[in-house]
């Protein structure tokens, strides 16, 4: 990446037998909103704290705009950080917390006052300047932690699951606010979450971690539409998996056979004829219709109504169970369990996965 | 209030009744008697209490008592803080062992611990022998039978009482506060002093109060290590009653010490959450 601010090269961190980071390399672009996404224990916090300087790497290096910072202490790195539990200093007021990074940088008091007021305004907490952290709600504490981390205008802001402690509604509001802040300030955000929806809705790029190693990096659309491994396909949204045999065709129209059916996959790369490959198929790409309307015939096994969408499980003698997600207003039919239906998908709906 | 609740309450009173009876018979009643003796012996009136203003030795004894208690408190706080901090910042495996070592002295009687110091600090004790053997001194140092000796042993005996409240306090402080401070640009010292230390103040104040109050009334250690030359008030009282049979003076001093201690605790109550300091040990 040409405008990379931060690069992580071959980072390794072991805790006894556990490889919390297993050869992680990553370039982070200037002003980017980068999300580290993975299940609990996948090494997200370890990577973030290694970047912040709290976790010492066993091997590998970190550099900031070309300067090596691997051995630098956290206070010298000049990154803002929002901790998982916020870590607001309980002995200082909201204003005191926000002023703390400025005081340790020996700013004069009038500059401090101006900046603290600006930061309070930025997160709409002007009225709470003199409260103690214990007198604030979770969402308010979150805002103060954010203001504190931004008060000294760091070029990189690190956030470790900043919204995970909040309820759903508040989380959605704060997601918007965080995105706005990111756009407004142009600061590079490195954001840790285990929530795939949060990652998809907020990020410029997402890094998917599993067992300490990077599974795939890409934009939300790219990862969602073209997952490389079964893990990514399953972790970001839901997927149907089909074991298929490549029977012929060419790039753009690969012929496949699975479960006694044959179909075409519009894939740019054509796997060798005769090879067995795993395909991922998003439930919302599967169409369902009256018998005969679509290519394959199956039977509805289960239906669950989710408000704006419905999930239907269709069984097919060869393909097994296929999950279909359709808008409820478009379904046209009421797929009662036991009902015979037809289903099918466009040739670009299936994606070849790597074996992993 | 339902009748059921009422009987429940009565049952709880029944449970504490034996303890209450013991307290009244063996503690409150003697205390009342002591108060009584102090204003009736040798003759009715406040004559005994007038001694507080008149008697030089009594005043000196009170001064020594408060001075020894204060110095002991200061040393216990400093040492106790360092020990607690080390325990909570050591590797996880070390914590249990170190806490056990802090509690170990409680299994050995104060009398034995004080005698051990005599063995160490005496004229031909271990310390003096060693120093002379190494040629560092040519006459034994006076390490005991003075305030110095009393202080050494007092600090030793009182140290666990300082460590426990501070440790309980530190246990509740998350590592992430210091990390946050460091991440925001603070040096290690600034992070400690401005973020960590303020959060340990309640523990430090509880420890101070506990050690100071216990030291004020301490008897065995000052008596043994002071060798009659460092008369703290408890020993002074013993002398009055055992040697001179002056029950009036002895009881008056007891009451005065009790009141003084009460005043200290009340004054401290403004800064320390007493309930937490004495009742809710972590
Ligand atoms: N201080 C530590 N000591 C021992 N193991 C740790 C420590 N920190 C993290 N780990 C282990 O490293 C792995 C990654 O942890 P972490 O980075 O916290 O994951 P995440 O934040 O993705 O949930 C986990 O298996 C965890 O148990
Ligand atoms: Mg984590």
XYZ file of C-alpha atoms and ligand atoms in Angstrom:
666
model
C 0.000 0.000 0.000
C 1.472 3.320 -1.040
C 0.089 5.523 1.758
C 0.594 3.024 4.577
C 0.856 4.539 8.079
C 1.457 1.417 10.030
C 2.875 -1.909 9.055
C 2.971 -5.118 11.021
C 5.472 -7.659 9.726
C 5.560 -11.339 10.668
C 4.262 -10.710 14.166
C 4.391 -13.738 16.450
C 3.220 -13.922 20.052
C 2.973 -17.150 22.040
C 1.415 -17.741 25.431
C 2.774 -21.140 26.370
C 1.436 -23.520 23.731
C -1.097 -20.973 22.451
C -0.137 -18.959 19.404
C -2.041 -15.744 20.026
C -0.405 -14.247 16.906
C 0.937 -16.606 14.300
C 2.953 -14.756 11.683
C 0.673 -11.792 11.131
C 1.577 -9.235 8.459
C -0.584 -6.240 7.746
C -0.412 -2.819 6.116
C -2.736 -0.148 7.438
C -3.539 2.771 5.192
C -3.607 6.421 6.197
C -7.070 7.489 7.338
C -8.453 4.015 6.941
C -11.166 2.404 9.072
C -9.693 -1.059 9.546
C -11.517 -3.694 11.550
C -9.987 -6.748 13.186
C -12.745 -9.321 13.228
C -12.668 -12.803 14.644
C -14.234 -15.062 17.238
C -13.242 -14.736 20.884
C -9.672 -15.931 21.447
C -8.604 -15.353 17.848
C -5.910 -12.853 18.827
C -7.630 -9.515 18.119
C -6.781 -7.932 21.456
C -3.256 -9.314 21.314
C -2.691 -7.725 17.908
C -4.161 -4.414 19.034
C -2.165 -4.291 22.274
C 0.978 -5.243 20.356
C 0.349 -2.244 18.089
C -0.287 -0.068 21.161
C 2.880 -1.331 22.828
C 1.424 -3.184 25.835
C 2.223 -6.601 24.452
C 5.775 -7.392 23.475
C 6.094 -9.507 20.340
C 8.160 -12.696 20.380
C 9.266 -11.872 16.878
C 8.271 -9.599 14.041
C 8.301 -5.847 13.714
C 6.087 -2.802 13.683
C 6.745 0.400 11.857
C 5.005 3.747 11.798
C 5.475 5.746 8.589
C 8.656 3.818 7.882
C 10.130 4.237 11.377
C 10.604 1.076 13.396
C 8.621 1.250 16.658
C 8.867 -2.389 17.743
C 10.730 -1.619 20.960
C 9.070 1.691 21.777
C 7.086 2.057 25.047
C 3.348 2.843 24.715
C 3.691 6.445 25.901
C 6.079 7.235 23.048
C 3.892 5.835 20.282
C 1.316 8.571 20.434
C -1.660 6.380 19.569
C -5.082 6.966 21.049
C -6.652 3.919 22.608
C -10.154 3.098 23.794
C -10.079 0.095 26.113
C -12.649 -2.655 26.286
C -13.891 -1.518 29.719
C -13.120 2.154 28.898
C -10.617 2.414 31.793
C -11.717 5.926 32.706
C -9.757 7.118 35.712
C -12.228 6.922 38.606
C -10.431 9.605 40.605
C -10.762 12.268 37.906
C -13.779 14.069 36.492
C -14.801 13.768 32.860
C -12.863 16.950 32.061
C -9.910 15.698 34.109
C -9.856 12.460 32.151
C -9.884 14.264 28.821
C -7.214 16.694 30.006
C -4.922 13.905 31.237
C -3.085 13.206 27.964
C -2.651 16.949 27.458
C -1.286 17.478 30.973
C 1.301 14.750 30.586
C 2.320 16.461 27.345
C 2.840 19.655 29.371
C 0.333 21.777 27.485
C -0.422 25.136 29.097
C -3.709 25.336 30.942
C -5.557 27.664 28.573
C -4.804 25.403 25.602
C -5.918 22.438 27.688
C -9.207 24.131 28.554
C -9.895 25.000 24.930
C -9.146 21.496 23.713
C -11.142 19.803 26.469
C -14.140 21.951 25.573
C -13.725 21.053 21.901
C -13.514 17.362 22.678
C -16.546 17.483 24.962
C -18.471 19.148 22.153
C -17.243 16.555 19.676
C -18.894 13.781 21.668
C -21.818 15.907 22.911
C -20.862 15.651 26.563
C -20.507 19.371 27.385
C -22.974 19.128 30.251
C -21.076 16.368 32.027
C -17.626 17.945 32.345
C -17.625 17.886 36.132
C -19.127 14.453 36.675
C -17.108 11.485 37.834
C -17.020 8.432 35.540
C -19.036 6.457 38.100
C -21.891 8.931 37.637
C -22.207 8.230 33.909
C -24.097 5.620 31.927
C -22.232 3.100 29.779
C -22.818 5.031 26.581
C -21.649 8.269 28.165
C -18.515 6.609 29.516
C -17.860 5.313 26.042
C -18.065 8.848 24.647
C -15.694 10.188 27.288
C -13.199 7.399 26.590
C -13.367 8.344 22.937
C -12.890 12.035 23.641
C -9.937 11.266 25.896
C -8.299 9.095 23.266
C -8.751 11.794 20.628
C -7.880 14.870 22.696
C -4.200 14.903 21.743
C -5.018 14.380 18.050
C -3.329 11.030 17.606
C -2.828 9.936 14.025
C -4.015 6.432 14.860
C -6.903 5.478 17.143
C -7.096 1.938 18.523
C -10.464 0.689 19.753
C -10.983 -2.658 21.506
C -14.631 -3.727 21.293
C -15.765 -0.251 22.327
C -19.452 -0.993 21.912
C -19.689 -4.557 23.163
C -20.890 -3.586 26.643
C -23.797 -1.501 25.355
C -27.329 -2.530 24.505
C -28.342 -3.025 20.910
C -30.116 0.253 20.257
C -27.368 2.380 21.752
C -24.783 0.359 19.884
C -26.423 1.180 16.581
C -26.499 4.914 17.395
C -22.867 4.931 18.440
C -21.834 3.051 15.306
C -23.105 5.978 13.258
C -21.403 8.477 15.538
C -18.099 6.639 15.297
C -18.311 6.566 11.523
C -19.076 10.285 11.452
C -16.129 10.989 13.744
C -13.876 8.959 11.520
C -14.912 10.862 8.429
C -14.727 14.208 10.208
C -11.269 13.746 11.731
C -9.456 11.726 9.093
C -7.767 9.702 11.847
C -6.825 6.092 11.110
C -9.113 3.784 13.097
C -8.084 0.259 14.045
C -11.221 -1.274 15.408
C -11.590 -4.623 17.150
C -14.909 -6.425 17.247
C -16.338 -9.923 17.244
C -19.617 -8.648 15.805
C -19.767 -9.282 12.056
C -22.607 -6.822 11.445
C -20.658 -4.073 13.152
C -17.615 -4.916 11.044
C -19.573 -4.975 7.788
C -21.372 -1.720 8.414
C -18.446 0.389 9.632
C -15.219 -0.701 7.992
C -13.256 0.292 4.927
C -11.411 -2.992 5.232
C -11.838 -6.008 7.448
C -9.118 -8.367 8.640
C -10.508 -11.762 9.572
C -8.518 -13.530 12.261
C -8.699 -17.118 13.380
C -6.360 -18.809 15.860
C -3.885 -15.965 15.599
C -3.544 -15.879 11.856
C -5.129 -13.779 9.144
C -7.727 -15.649 7.101
C -8.565 -12.914 4.631
C -8.343 -9.156 4.244
C -10.710 -7.109 2.132
C -13.544 -4.625 1.915
C -16.886 -5.661 3.425
C -18.442 -6.370 0.009
C -15.425 -8.292 -1.192
C -15.314 -10.493 1.900
C -19.020 -11.068 1.860
C -19.318 -11.843 -1.828
C -16.023 -13.589 -2.378
C -14.979 -15.394 0.802
C -11.867 -17.482 0.268
C -12.317 -20.078 2.998
C -15.265 -21.881 4.589
C -14.427 -20.114 7.860
C -14.802 -16.649 6.323
C -17.929 -17.659 4.441
C -19.490 -18.928 7.648
C -18.256 -16.219 10.006
C -19.396 -13.286 7.871
C -23.074 -13.986 7.443
C -24.538 -17.410 6.726
C -23.580 -19.742 3.920
C -24.694 -22.991 2.339
C -21.790 -25.258 1.480
C -21.923 -27.565 -1.519
C -19.322 -30.229 -2.319
C -19.134 -30.191 -6.103
C -17.174 -31.926 -8.821
C -15.879 -29.806 -11.685
C -17.063 -31.452 -14.879
C -15.836 -29.004 -17.502
C -16.427 -25.537 -18.898
C -14.150 -22.548 -19.076
C -13.388 -19.471 -16.927
C -16.664 -17.562 -16.553
C -18.789 -20.655 -16.971
C -17.506 -23.636 -15.019
C -19.648 -26.754 -15.150
C -20.212 -28.457 -11.827
C -22.063 -31.486 -10.575
C -23.309 -32.081 -7.067
C -25.975 -34.255 -5.508
C -27.122 -35.576 -8.846
C -27.719 -32.101 -10.263
C -25.522 -30.077 -12.561
C -25.178 -26.319 -12.801
C -22.883 -23.558 -14.022
C -20.682 -21.411 -11.811
C -19.597 -18.014 -13.149
C -16.105 -18.065 -11.686
C -13.196 -16.123 -13.171
C -10.782 -18.934 -12.328
C -11.569 -22.402 -13.639
C -10.484 -25.298 -11.416
C -9.175 -28.398 -13.153
C -11.826 -30.659 -14.596
C -12.422 -33.633 -12.343
C -11.382 -31.858 -9.140
C -13.676 -31.791 -6.108
C -14.270 -28.313 -4.700
C -16.319 -26.727 -1.954
C -18.754 -24.008 -2.991
C -20.310 -21.310 -0.805
C -23.804 -20.117 -1.574
C -25.423 -17.204 0.284
C -28.981 -17.993 1.461
C -30.326 -14.733 0.034
C -29.026 -15.628 -3.422
C -31.242 -18.706 -3.552
C -34.652 -18.194 -5.129
C -37.648 -20.220 -4.161
C -40.732 -20.725 -6.255
C -43.709 -22.891 -7.170
C -42.863 -26.408 -8.381
C -41.326 -26.233 -11.837
C -40.499 -22.519 -11.691
C -36.849 -23.061 -10.733
C -34.176 -25.578 -11.672
C -34.240 -27.929 -8.675
C -37.063 -29.548 -6.782
C -37.191 -29.893 -3.028
C -39.406 -29.919 -0.013
C -39.809 -27.300 2.718
C -38.637 -28.660 6.031
C -38.834 -25.612 8.229
C -39.820 -21.989 8.080
C -38.877 -19.215 10.427
C -40.323 -15.791 10.134
C -37.938 -12.949 11.025
C -39.986 -9.859 10.253
C -38.662 -8.391 7.047
C -37.185 -11.727 5.980
C -38.097 -15.359 6.277
C -35.669 -18.261 6.517
C -36.753 -21.418 4.786
C -34.910 -24.713 4.973
C -35.456 -26.733 1.828
C -34.343 -30.349 1.586
C -33.105 -31.837 -1.643
C -32.358 -35.561 -1.969
C -28.826 -34.957 -3.300
C -27.815 -31.504 -2.091
C -29.127 -31.989 1.435
C -30.490 -28.995 3.338
C -30.346 -25.611 1.650
C -31.042 -22.480 3.669
C -32.993 -19.849 1.759
C -33.473 -16.326 2.972
C -36.196 -14.405 1.162
C -37.931 -11.088 1.705
C -41.317 -11.856 3.190
C -43.164 -9.456 0.898
C -41.729 -11.154 -2.166
C -42.104 -14.777 -1.259
C -45.416 -14.985 -3.065
C -46.010 -18.379 -1.549
C -46.447 -19.514 1.992
C -43.890 -22.299 2.217
C -45.569 -24.581 4.728
C -43.370 -27.398 6.033
C -43.854 -30.433 3.817
C -44.734 -28.380 0.747
C -43.012 -29.255 -2.501
C -41.175 -26.263 -4.004
C -38.574 -25.497 -6.590
C -35.385 -23.537 -5.988
C -32.411 -22.253 -7.913
C -29.760 -19.576 -8.151
C -27.908 -17.414 -10.654
C -24.639 -18.704 -11.998
C -22.665 -15.977 -10.167
C -24.168 -16.862 -6.771
C -21.751 -19.706 -6.002
C -18.126 -19.078 -4.988
C -15.294 -21.636 -5.076
C -13.555 -21.925 -1.704
C -10.026 -22.945 -0.876
C -9.722 -26.012 1.259
C -8.983 -24.787 4.737
C -45.044 -6.247 59.280
C -46.234 -9.840 59.168
C -46.056 -11.981 62.307
C -43.703 -14.374 60.508
C -41.162 -11.631 59.958
C -41.400 -10.641 63.579
C -40.542 -14.117 64.806
C -37.678 -14.235 62.325
C -36.271 -11.093 63.815
C -36.659 -12.487 67.305
C -34.821 -15.599 66.281
C -31.854 -13.557 65.064
C -31.759 -11.755 68.376
C -31.677 -15.122 70.119
C -28.676 -16.066 68.004
C -26.607 -13.101 69.075
C -27.775 -13.196 72.666
C -24.959 -15.451 73.997
C -22.296 -13.273 72.415
C -24.011 -10.161 73.689
C -24.145 -11.590 77.200
C -20.459 -12.441 77.123
C -19.655 -8.932 75.895
C -21.697 -7.323 78.665
C -20.427 -9.521 81.486
C -16.748 -9.632 80.545
C -16.228 -6.392 78.673
C -18.795 -3.670 79.181
C -19.282 -4.300 82.910
C -15.543 -4.282 83.765
C -15.170 -1.151 81.651
C -17.889 0.578 83.634
C -16.140 -0.512 86.818
C -12.851 0.885 85.580
C -14.525 4.182 84.874
C -16.010 4.007 88.359
C -12.688 3.282 90.077
C -10.985 6.112 88.225
C -13.301 8.643 89.873
C -13.536 7.035 93.326
C -10.031 5.800 94.226
C -8.327 6.838 96.429
C -11.067 9.451 97.067
C -14.154 10.506 95.074
C -13.580 13.255 92.559
C -11.554 14.066 89.485
C -8.248 14.086 91.349
C -6.828 11.311 89.195
C -7.618 13.182 86.021
C -5.850 16.263 87.326
C -2.637 14.205 87.114
C -2.847 14.492 83.333
C -2.047 18.159 83.635
C 0.356 17.860 86.556
C 2.412 14.701 86.210
C 5.506 14.974 84.025
C 6.028 11.173 83.713
C 2.436 10.636 82.580
C 2.746 13.343 79.933
C 6.052 11.903 78.756
C 4.508 8.456 78.510
C 1.656 9.761 76.375
C 4.095 11.588 74.117
C 6.216 8.451 73.689
C 3.097 6.392 73.001
C 1.858 8.684 70.242
C 5.341 9.125 68.799
C 6.056 5.388 68.636
C 2.602 4.720 67.175
C 3.063 7.446 64.557
C 6.547 6.352 63.472
C 5.454 2.703 63.408
C 2.505 3.690 61.227
C 4.655 5.592 58.757
C 7.154 2.745 58.359
C 4.416 0.112 58.121
C 2.638 2.101 55.416
C 5.742 2.539 53.299
C 6.882 -1.074 53.678
C 3.346 -2.462 53.452
C 2.647 -0.508 50.275
C 5.798 -1.792 48.624
C 5.071 -5.376 49.664
C 1.460 -5.231 48.442
C 2.486 -3.618 45.182
C 5.112 -6.282 44.609
C 2.596 -9.036 45.361
C 0.101 -7.734 42.811
C 2.634 -7.084 40.150
C 4.520 -10.350 40.533
C 3.784 -13.361 38.380
C 0.470 -15.041 39.159
C 2.125 -18.121 40.616
C 4.017 -16.083 43.211
C 0.946 -14.361 44.662
C -0.297 -17.243 46.816
C 3.111 -17.893 48.353
C 3.712 -14.230 49.095
C 0.295 -13.765 50.695
C 1.001 -16.843 52.827
C 4.329 -15.329 53.915
C 2.558 -12.122 54.917
C 0.042 -14.084 57.005
C 2.608 -16.479 58.494
C 3.528 -14.230 61.462
C -0.090 -14.434 62.646
C 0.473 -18.090 63.508
C 3.282 -17.234 65.899
C 2.543 -15.480 69.158
C 3.561 -11.857 69.502
C 5.479 -12.837 72.620
C 7.693 -15.226 70.665
C 8.212 -12.757 67.849
C 9.257 -10.094 70.338
C 11.631 -12.432 72.150
C 13.175 -13.303 68.799
C 14.041 -9.667 68.342
C 15.753 -9.684 71.742
C 17.850 -12.608 70.541
C 18.727 -10.656 67.418
C 19.261 -7.180 68.861
C 20.749 -7.880 72.324
C 24.247 -6.816 73.448
C 25.655 -10.135 72.373
C 22.831 -10.849 69.955
C 23.166 -12.023 66.414
C 23.369 -8.573 64.850
C 26.012 -7.217 67.208
C 28.058 -10.429 67.000
C 27.980 -10.370 63.250
C 28.935 -6.696 63.011
C 31.806 -7.177 65.458
C 32.890 -10.366 63.724
C 33.130 -8.468 60.466
C 35.141 -5.785 62.237
C 32.662 -3.048 61.422
C 32.258 -2.046 65.074
C 34.404 -2.690 68.161
C 31.769 -2.203 70.893
C 28.241 -3.617 70.803
C 25.635 -1.126 69.530
C 22.636 -0.339 71.684
C 19.975 -1.778 69.443
C 17.346 -2.371 72.122
C 16.113 -1.141 75.468
C 15.532 2.091 73.618
C 12.945 3.492 71.226
C 14.915 2.208 68.236
C 14.521 -1.415 69.341
C 10.861 -0.920 70.167
C 10.249 0.581 66.727
C 11.954 -2.256 64.862
C 9.874 -4.892 66.612
C 6.671 -2.832 66.443
C 7.017 -2.346 62.694
C 7.576 -6.070 62.317
C 4.534 -7.009 64.378
C 2.256 -4.429 62.780
C 3.299 -4.903 59.154
C 0.641 -7.505 58.256
C -2.053 -5.133 59.524
C -0.831 -2.587 56.988
C -0.389 -5.076 54.158
C -3.854 -6.637 54.382
C -6.042 -3.554 53.804
C -3.707 -2.195 51.130
C -3.639 -5.555 49.383
C -7.418 -5.866 49.507
C -7.626 -2.434 47.918
C -5.058 -3.138 45.204
C -6.766 -6.395 44.306
C -9.735 -4.405 43.033
C -7.716 -2.166 40.725
C -7.603 -3.244 37.136
C -4.286 -3.234 35.314
C -5.967 -1.440 32.418
C -5.981 1.918 34.249
C -2.202 2.071 34.284
C -2.086 0.780 30.713
C -4.559 3.452 29.670
C -2.446 6.146 31.294
C 0.671 4.836 29.578
C -1.117 4.671 26.261
C -2.227 8.269 26.685
C 1.382 9.337 27.011
C 2.150 9.141 30.733
C 5.541 7.943 31.954
C 5.599 4.976 34.322
C 5.939 7.272 37.327
C 3.143 9.628 36.252
C 0.856 6.675 35.576
C 1.573 5.339 39.062
C 1.343 8.610 40.921
C -1.636 10.192 39.199
C -3.703 7.149 38.326
C -2.726 4.147 40.467
C -1.856 5.708 43.794
C -5.037 7.807 44.162
C -7.063 4.629 43.796
C -5.172 2.962 46.640
C -5.744 5.846 49.082
C -8.692 4.190 50.869
C -6.540 1.130 51.567
C -3.658 3.264 52.782
C -5.913 5.247 55.118
C -7.502 2.073 56.524
C -4.057 0.611 57.074
C -2.884 3.799 58.782
C -5.831 3.836 61.130
C -5.582 0.144 61.945
C -1.847 0.222 62.677
C -1.993 3.487 64.621
C -4.885 2.430 66.848
C -3.397 -1.012 67.528
C -0.002 0.544 68.272
C -1.449 3.015 70.774
C -2.524 0.240 73.121
C 0.278 -2.222 72.433
C 1.918 -3.765 75.476
C 4.090 -6.844 75.011
C 6.497 -5.633 72.354
C 7.311 -2.205 73.873
C 7.609 -3.805 77.313
C 10.085 -6.459 76.144
C 12.159 -4.414 73.707
C 11.975 -1.198 75.748
C 13.345 -2.941 78.827
C 11.502 -0.480 81.096
C 13.124 2.523 79.438
C 10.456 3.183 76.823
C 7.331 3.441 78.916
C 4.386 3.433 76.587
C 1.055 4.025 78.249
C -0.021 0.372 78.526
C 3.152 -0.520 80.376
C 2.797 2.585 82.519
C -0.673 1.415 83.527
C 0.646 -2.022 84.441
C 3.286 -0.444 86.664
C 0.729 1.726 88.441
C -1.494 -1.206 89.219
C 0.954 -4.066 89.785
C 3.877 -2.302 91.430
C 2.320 0.691 93.172
C -1.235 -0.601 93.579
C -2.448 2.798 92.409
C -5.731 1.605 90.958
C -7.020 5.143 90.664
C -4.169 6.338 88.444
C -4.110 3.116 86.430
C -7.799 3.159 85.654
C -7.721 6.888 84.894
C -4.974 6.271 82.327
C -6.967 3.398 80.831
C -10.006 5.603 80.406
C -7.877 8.376 78.938
C -6.276 5.984 76.439
C -9.707 4.694 75.483
C -10.995 8.218 74.938
C -7.878 9.224 72.986
C -8.260 6.184 70.736
C -11.929 6.978 70.263
C -11.059 10.525 69.259
C -8.506 9.249 66.716
C -11.081 6.892 65.194
C -13.743 9.592 65.060
C -11.331 12.014 63.435
C -10.321 9.335 60.943
C -13.947 8.546 60.176
C -14.012 11.765 58.191
C -11.493 10.299 55.737
C -11.858 6.539 56.053
C -14.881 4.395 55.467
C -14.735 2.655 58.860
C -17.170 -0.059 57.895
C -14.896 -1.022 55.048
C -11.705 -0.602 57.041
C -12.668 -2.914 59.892
C -15.562 -5.078 58.810
C -15.232 -5.864 55.140
C -11.800 -7.335 54.885
C -11.098 -8.537 51.329
N -1.898 -12.641 29.108
C -2.184 -13.831 28.541
N -1.726 -14.983 29.070
C -2.004 -16.173 28.510
N -2.734 -16.334 27.408
C -3.225 -15.241 26.817
C -2.977 -13.929 27.342
N -3.594 -13.010 26.558
C -4.193 -13.722 25.577
N -3.975 -15.055 25.719
C -4.450 -16.114 24.830
O -4.173 -15.729 23.519
C -5.259 -15.998 22.668
C -5.742 -14.725 21.998
O -6.304 -13.875 22.972
P -6.919 -12.458 22.648
O -5.975 -11.699 21.810
O -7.333 -11.836 23.940
O -8.210 -12.859 21.801
P -9.475 -11.971 21.395
O -9.245 -10.567 21.797
O -9.579 -12.177 19.924
O -10.637 -12.589 22.110
C -6.316 -16.665 23.525
O -6.205 -18.045 23.359
C -5.955 -16.259 24.916
O -6.330 -17.265 25.816
Mg -10.418 -9.272 23.155
